[in-house]
Structures are given as structure tokens and as C-alpha cells.
XYZ file of N, CA and C in Angstrom:
408
model
N 0.941 -1.088 -0.286
C 0.167 -0.093 -0.075
C 0.897 1.338 -0.045
N 0.488 2.074 -0.594
C 1.391 3.482 -0.775
C 0.801 4.201 -0.008
N 1.756 5.177 0.587
C 1.342 6.281 1.718
C 0.859 7.516 0.539
N -0.303 8.275 1.527
C -0.839 9.645 0.575
C -0.072 10.189 -0.348
N 1.510 10.507 0.412
C 2.259 11.231 -0.591
C 2.757 10.474 -1.388
N 2.645 8.688 -1.470
C 3.296 8.471 -3.104
C 2.060 8.144 -3.612
N 1.036 8.162 -3.621
C -0.216 7.925 -4.353
C -0.068 7.911 -5.825
N -0.458 7.500 -6.541
C -0.496 7.781 -8.227
C -1.344 8.704 -8.260
N -1.240 9.697 -9.309
C -2.273 11.358 -9.207
C -3.038 10.148 -10.461
N -4.094 11.139 -10.525
C -5.101 10.359 -11.699
C -4.543 10.070 -12.726
N -5.633 8.898 -13.976
C -4.979 8.922 -15.228
C -5.181 9.734 -15.796
N -5.920 10.815 -15.976
C -6.168 11.647 -16.741
C -5.132 12.879 -16.262
N -4.914 12.989 -14.973
C -3.657 14.358 -15.106
C -2.552 13.608 -15.612
N -2.310 12.622 -15.398
C -0.889 11.672 -15.664
C -0.830 11.767 -17.225
N -2.098 11.572 -18.243
C -2.122 11.362 -19.738
C -1.870 13.203 -20.141
N -2.287 13.883 -19.389
C -1.724 15.215 -20.160
C -0.394 15.415 -19.989
N -0.074 14.819 -18.923
C 1.727 14.657 -18.712
C 2.664 14.357 -19.809
N 2.087 13.245 -20.495
C 2.190 12.456 -21.462
C 2.247 12.707 -22.831
N 1.044 13.600 -22.909
C 0.311 14.316 -24.039
C 1.468 15.256 -24.268
N 2.122 16.114 -23.330
C 3.050 17.586 -23.395
C 4.256 16.619 -23.832
N 4.752 15.385 -23.154
C 6.121 14.851 -23.456
C 6.099 14.505 -24.727
N 5.021 13.590 -25.298
C 5.007 13.565 -26.770
C 5.098 14.365 -27.904
N 4.221 15.690 -27.827
C 4.219 16.782 -28.813
C 5.374 17.282 -28.728
N 6.369 17.360 -27.561
C 7.749 18.184 -27.301
C 8.861 17.157 -28.355
N 8.291 15.814 -28.260
C 9.386 14.666 -28.919
C 9.458 14.833 -30.309
N 8.069 14.793 -30.100
C 7.608 15.375 -32.099
C 8.393 16.298 -32.349
N 8.594 17.242 -31.706
C 9.207 18.846 -32.312
C 10.410 18.478 -32.320
N 10.691 17.639 -31.200
C 12.061 17.394 -31.359
C 13.084 16.756 -32.719
N 11.740 15.924 -33.237
C 11.889 15.329 -34.575
C 12.465 16.062 -35.427
N 11.811 17.200 -35.629
C 11.798 18.445 -36.523
C 13.130 19.594 -36.626
N 14.046 19.147 -35.472
C 15.254 20.010 -35.574
C 16.094 19.565 -36.448
N 17.473 19.991 -36.573
C 18.073 19.370 -37.532
C 19.214 18.728 -36.429
N 19.794 17.844 -37.173
C 20.573 16.893 -36.462
C 21.691 17.175 -35.700
N 21.763 17.928 -34.664
C 22.996 18.343 -33.628
C 23.538 17.368 -32.449
N 24.199 17.743 -31.811
C 24.582 17.076 -30.558
C 23.335 17.769 -29.858
N 22.871 19.215 -29.542
C 22.239 19.767 -28.521
C 21.186 19.377 -28.629
N 20.495 18.922 -30.509
C 18.988 18.457 -30.250
C 18.896 16.915 -30.065
N 19.908 16.379 -30.343
C 19.734 14.975 -30.234
C 19.616 14.613 -28.634
N 20.968 15.679 -27.741
C 20.419 15.139 -26.336
C 19.217 15.918 -25.581
N 18.471 17.008 -26.053
C 16.926 17.283 -25.777
C 16.083 16.377 -26.346
N 16.304 15.714 -27.316
C 15.214 14.412 -27.742
C 15.349 13.214 -26.958
N 16.775 13.342 -26.398
C 16.608 11.817 -25.630
C 16.319 12.519 -24.330
N 16.095 12.778 -23.958
C 15.828 13.702 -22.713
C 14.371 13.479 -22.381
N 13.668 14.330 -23.793
C 12.336 14.063 -23.841
C 11.876 12.416 -24.026
N 12.662 11.840 -24.584
C 12.371 10.435 -24.676
C 12.301 9.648 -23.168
N 12.932 9.849 -22.290
C 13.112 9.684 -21.212
C 11.801 9.827 -20.487
N 11.176 11.349 -20.392
C 10.093 11.992 -19.884
C 9.177 11.323 -20.101
N 8.934 11.418 -21.261
C 7.657 10.377 -21.608
C 7.540 9.154 -21.662
N 8.731 7.869 -21.893
C 8.588 7.301 -21.705
C 8.392 7.247 -19.598
N 8.478 7.924 -18.626
C 8.399 7.535 -17.599
C 6.939 8.038 -17.352
N 6.316 8.700 -17.929
C 5.062 9.249 -17.833
C 4.294 8.210 -18.272
N 4.718 7.525 -19.483
C 4.059 6.623 -20.023
C 3.555 5.442 -19.070
N 4.947 5.098 -18.288
C 4.858 3.948 -17.228
C 3.994 4.176 -15.910
N 4.184 5.329 -15.594
C 2.845 6.344 -14.673
C 1.425 6.019 -15.072
N 1.259 6.367 -16.681
C -0.011 6.185 -17.100
C -0.934 4.929 -17.015
N 0.324 3.765 -17.469
C 0.021 2.284 -17.332
C -0.169 2.013 -15.898
N 0.574 2.138 -15.162
C 0.358 2.051 -13.334
C -0.886 2.596 -12.881
N -1.052 3.590 -13.228
C -2.196 4.216 -13.305
C -4.053 3.655 -13.680
N -3.277 3.216 -14.433
C -4.763 2.629 -15.142
C -5.001 1.042 -14.878
N -3.927 0.866 -14.448
C -3.477 -0.619 -13.993
C -4.448 -0.543 -12.476
N -3.741 0.456 -11.614
C -4.693 0.754 -10.300
C -6.273 0.398 -10.258
N -6.831 0.883 -11.807
C -8.416 1.447 -11.639
C -8.736 -0.017 -11.665
N -8.092 -1.192 -12.237
C -8.386 -2.768 -12.507
C -8.180 -3.615 -11.428
N -7.480 -2.668 -10.298
C -6.747 -3.338 -9.482
C -6.034 -4.387 -9.329
N -5.046 -3.523 -10.312
C -3.825 -4.583 -10.878
C -2.678 -3.484 -10.695
N -1.433 -4.556 -10.411
C -0.186 -3.640 -10.303
C 0.744 -4.045 -11.215
N 1.677 -3.131 -11.369
C 2.935 -3.315 -12.223
C 3.879 -2.341 -11.524
N 4.888 -3.322 -10.618
C 5.857 -2.234 -10.014
C 7.035 -2.157 -10.613
N 6.988 -2.308 -11.774
C 8.170 -2.071 -12.830
C 7.736 -2.083 -14.413
N 8.527 -1.455 -14.870
C 8.184 -0.965 -16.119
C 8.036 -2.487 -17.346
N 9.099 -2.970 -16.721
C 8.510 -4.180 -17.784
C 7.542 -4.700 -17.468
N 7.268 -4.713 -16.323
C 5.359 -5.421 -15.753
C 4.541 -4.765 -16.298
N 5.095 -3.387 -16.030
C 3.698 -2.204 -16.959
C 3.527 -2.133 -18.223
N 4.511 -2.814 -18.773
C 4.623 -2.659 -20.830
C 3.776 -4.356 -21.173
N 4.214 -5.112 -20.102
C 3.552 -6.803 -20.455
C 1.925 -6.321 -19.924
N 1.925 -5.977 -18.893
C 0.491 -5.922 -18.405
C -0.368 -4.786 -20.059
N 0.278 -3.950 -20.297
C -0.188 -2.968 -21.419
C -0.338 -3.675 -22.564
N 0.733 -4.752 -22.958
C 0.766 -5.735 -24.050
C -0.635 -6.677 -24.009
N -0.771 -7.158 -22.881
C -1.847 -8.092 -22.601
C -3.226 -7.580 -22.813
N -3.616 -6.361 -22.256
C -4.247 -5.144 -22.350
C -4.679 -4.658 -23.415
N -4.301 -5.253 -24.270
C -3.739 -4.147 -25.876
C -3.903 -3.176 -26.203
N -3.292 -2.618 -24.937
C -3.113 -0.802 -24.699
C -1.917 -0.412 -25.623
N -1.196 -1.532 -26.130
C -0.507 -1.027 -27.037
C 0.118 -2.008 -28.506
N 0.043 -1.265 -29.773
C -0.271 -1.956 -30.926
C 0.526 -3.202 -30.982
N 0.091 -4.144 -31.593
C 0.118 -5.447 -31.867
C 1.663 -5.249 -32.704
N 2.950 -6.366 -31.862
C 4.222 -6.417 -32.690
C 4.707 -5.241 -31.791
N 4.313 -4.620 -30.646
C 5.209 -3.361 -30.359
C 6.416 -3.937 -29.882
N 7.607 -3.303 -30.228
C 9.057 -3.725 -29.611
C 8.857 -3.039 -28.488
N 8.206 -3.086 -27.111
C 8.398 -2.794 -26.065
C 9.835 -2.896 -25.463
N 9.870 -4.218 -25.628
C 11.008 -4.308 -24.974
C 12.441 -3.526 -24.951
N 11.976 -3.336 -26.226
C 13.299 -2.677 -26.989
C 13.238 -1.188 -26.497
N 12.368 -0.334 -26.321
C 12.126 0.971 -25.787
C 12.493 0.856 -24.248
N 12.127 -0.590 -23.548
C 12.760 -0.416 -22.080
C 14.242 -0.437 -22.613
N 14.670 -1.323 -23.102
C 16.248 -1.102 -23.104
C 16.719 0.230 -23.544
N 16.332 0.728 -24.295
C 17.103 2.245 -24.865
C 16.644 3.043 -23.489
N 15.656 3.261 -23.043
C 15.583 4.131 -22.081
C 16.674 3.558 -20.631
N 16.777 2.323 -20.652
C 17.380 2.051 -19.578
C 19.360 2.187 -20.317
N 19.342 2.100 -21.227
C 20.993 2.482 -22.055
C 20.880 4.489 -21.738
N 20.271 4.914 -21.841
C 19.951 6.486 -21.578
C 20.619 6.671 -20.195
N 20.218 5.559 -19.207
C 20.133 5.802 -17.848
C 21.875 5.774 -17.471
N 22.612 4.770 -18.187
C 23.278 4.704 -17.854
C 24.771 5.644 -18.825
N 25.666 4.843 -18.758
C 26.926 5.880 -19.640
C 26.979 5.691 -20.761
N 26.365 5.883 -21.865
C 26.017 5.046 -23.307
C 27.213 5.593 -23.874
N 27.937 4.690 -24.765
C 28.663 5.130 -25.903
C 27.893 6.110 -26.617
N 28.565 7.033 -27.270
C 27.919 8.163 -28.323
C 27.440 7.052 -29.852
N 28.068 5.938 -29.858
C 27.200 5.354 -30.608
C 25.761 4.844 -30.263
N 26.058 4.053 -29.427
C 24.620 3.750 -28.988
C 23.733 4.560 -28.786
N 23.947 6.012 -28.204
C 23.291 6.984 -28.237
C 22.391 7.288 -29.498
N 23.511 7.306 -30.579
C 22.853 7.784 -31.708
C 21.927 6.577 -32.276
N 21.792 5.229 -31.507
C 21.310 4.360 -32.327
C 20.202 4.383 -31.444
N 19.735 4.761 -30.323
C 18.640 5.257 -30.058
C 17.928 6.483 -30.650
N 18.515 7.670 -30.328
C 18.128 8.649 -31.312
C 17.370 8.042 -32.418
N 17.938 7.233 -33.485
C 17.450 7.082 -34.549
C 15.932 6.156 -34.425
N 15.751 5.691 -33.063
C 14.456 4.976 -32.961
C 13.998 5.817 -32.541
N 13.933 6.908 -32.455
C 12.755 7.630 -31.382
C 12.006 7.640 -31.968
N 11.309 7.988 -33.066
C 10.680 8.077 -33.687
C 9.314 6.952 -33.739
N 9.885 5.394 -34.159
C 9.056 4.401 -33.419
C 8.842 4.436 -32.465
N 9.794 4.533 -31.236
C 9.413 4.373 -29.980
C 8.113 5.499 -29.755
N 8.290 6.882 -30.382
C 7.259 7.848 -29.892
C 6.043 7.110 -30.423
N 5.972 6.482 -31.804
C 4.458 6.073 -32.520
C 4.367 4.967 -31.499
N 4.675 4.525 -30.456
C 4.137 3.167 -29.514
C 3.494 3.706 -28.476
N 4.601 4.892 -28.069
C 3.908 5.759 -26.919
C 2.454 6.561 -27.213
N 2.514 6.822 -28.682
C 1.573 7.906 -29.130
C 0.132 6.760 -28.848
N 0.488 5.825 -29.543
C -0.846 4.580 -29.050
C -0.726 4.037 -28.659
N -0.282 3.834 -27.146
C -0.491 3.524 -26.019
C -1.438 4.814 -25.188
N -0.839 5.956 -25.574
C -1.758 7.197 -24.867
C -3.125 7.569 -25.567
N -3.301 6.634 -26.503
C -4.452 6.917 -27.480
C -5.883 6.259 -26.946
N -5.061 5.266 -26.239
C -5.851 3.637 -25.963
C -6.338 4.199 -24.029
N -4.928 4.762 -23.839
C -4.887 4.893 -22.812
C -5.998 6.241 -22.266
N -6.288 6.834 -22.914
C -7.143 8.199 -22.664
C -8.765 7.521 -23.631
N -9.023 6.833 -23.924
C -10.438 5.837 -24.024
C -10.194 5.045 -22.682
N -9.625 4.730 -21.838
C -9.582 4.013 -20.783
C -9.800 4.741 -19.671
N -9.615 5.872 -19.764
C -9.797 7.048 -18.834
C -11.182 7.621 -18.532
N -11.692 7.716 -20.123
C -12.739 7.946 -20.442
C -14.018 7.150 -20.048
N -13.694 6.004 -19.923
C -14.844 5.129 -19.322
C -14.726 4.446 -17.581
N -13.837 5.539 -17.165
C -13.447 5.098 -16.221
C -14.614 6.320 -14.971
């Protein structure tokens, strides 16, 4: 049981944060490819990923289910068809974890190259969770 200070905010509130992060991530794709914009886009991906996990967790709690880890949350999202069929969510998690560690520049560039695909997965997740939020 979480303490009041650790309670998950309402799904609708979390969805606005995810939407904002996805919009900014999409905007980053339009910028020229420089180290500055790459790093900004990767940072925004981290924010979007963290927001997505919080949204999945909140939606799971509405169904009296839990997902303590990001992997468990994405597994649950896949089971409940909140992710697009065949989504490479494990790669999404790996890339997020790689960014949290000291990654080689080559690896960072590879993650950057996959951001559009990752954003598309998170956008579909967002759209499906909006429907979940409206039905609750």
C-alpha cells in the first residue's frame, strides 16, 4: 500500500503530462541533427517513457492490478491491448535503460534513430489510455 504522499495521480492528469511530453518529442524530430537537439530529444524520450509507465500504472490500479516495474507495466499494457500489436516495447525499455547509464556515443545515436518508432508506440498507448480514462 502506498502512503498518501506516494499515491498515483489520477490517470487523466498523468495523460496530460504524457501528451505534452509526446508533443515535445515530436517537435524534437523536426530539428536539425546536432548534439544539442539529439540530447534534448533523448531527454524528452526519457520524460515520455517515465510518464507512460506512470499512466500504465494508474490505469492498472483502476483495474485493481499492479505493475511495480516498467517491464511488468508494458507486459500488462500488451496483455490489455493498450500497445499496438507487435510493438517492440522491450527495445523501448532497453533504450531507456541505456540512456540512464553511461552510453557510448554510437549507442546514443542508435537510440536517437529509434525515437520516432518509440514515439509512435507511446502515442498509440496514449490514445488507448485516453479511452480507458474516459470509460472510468
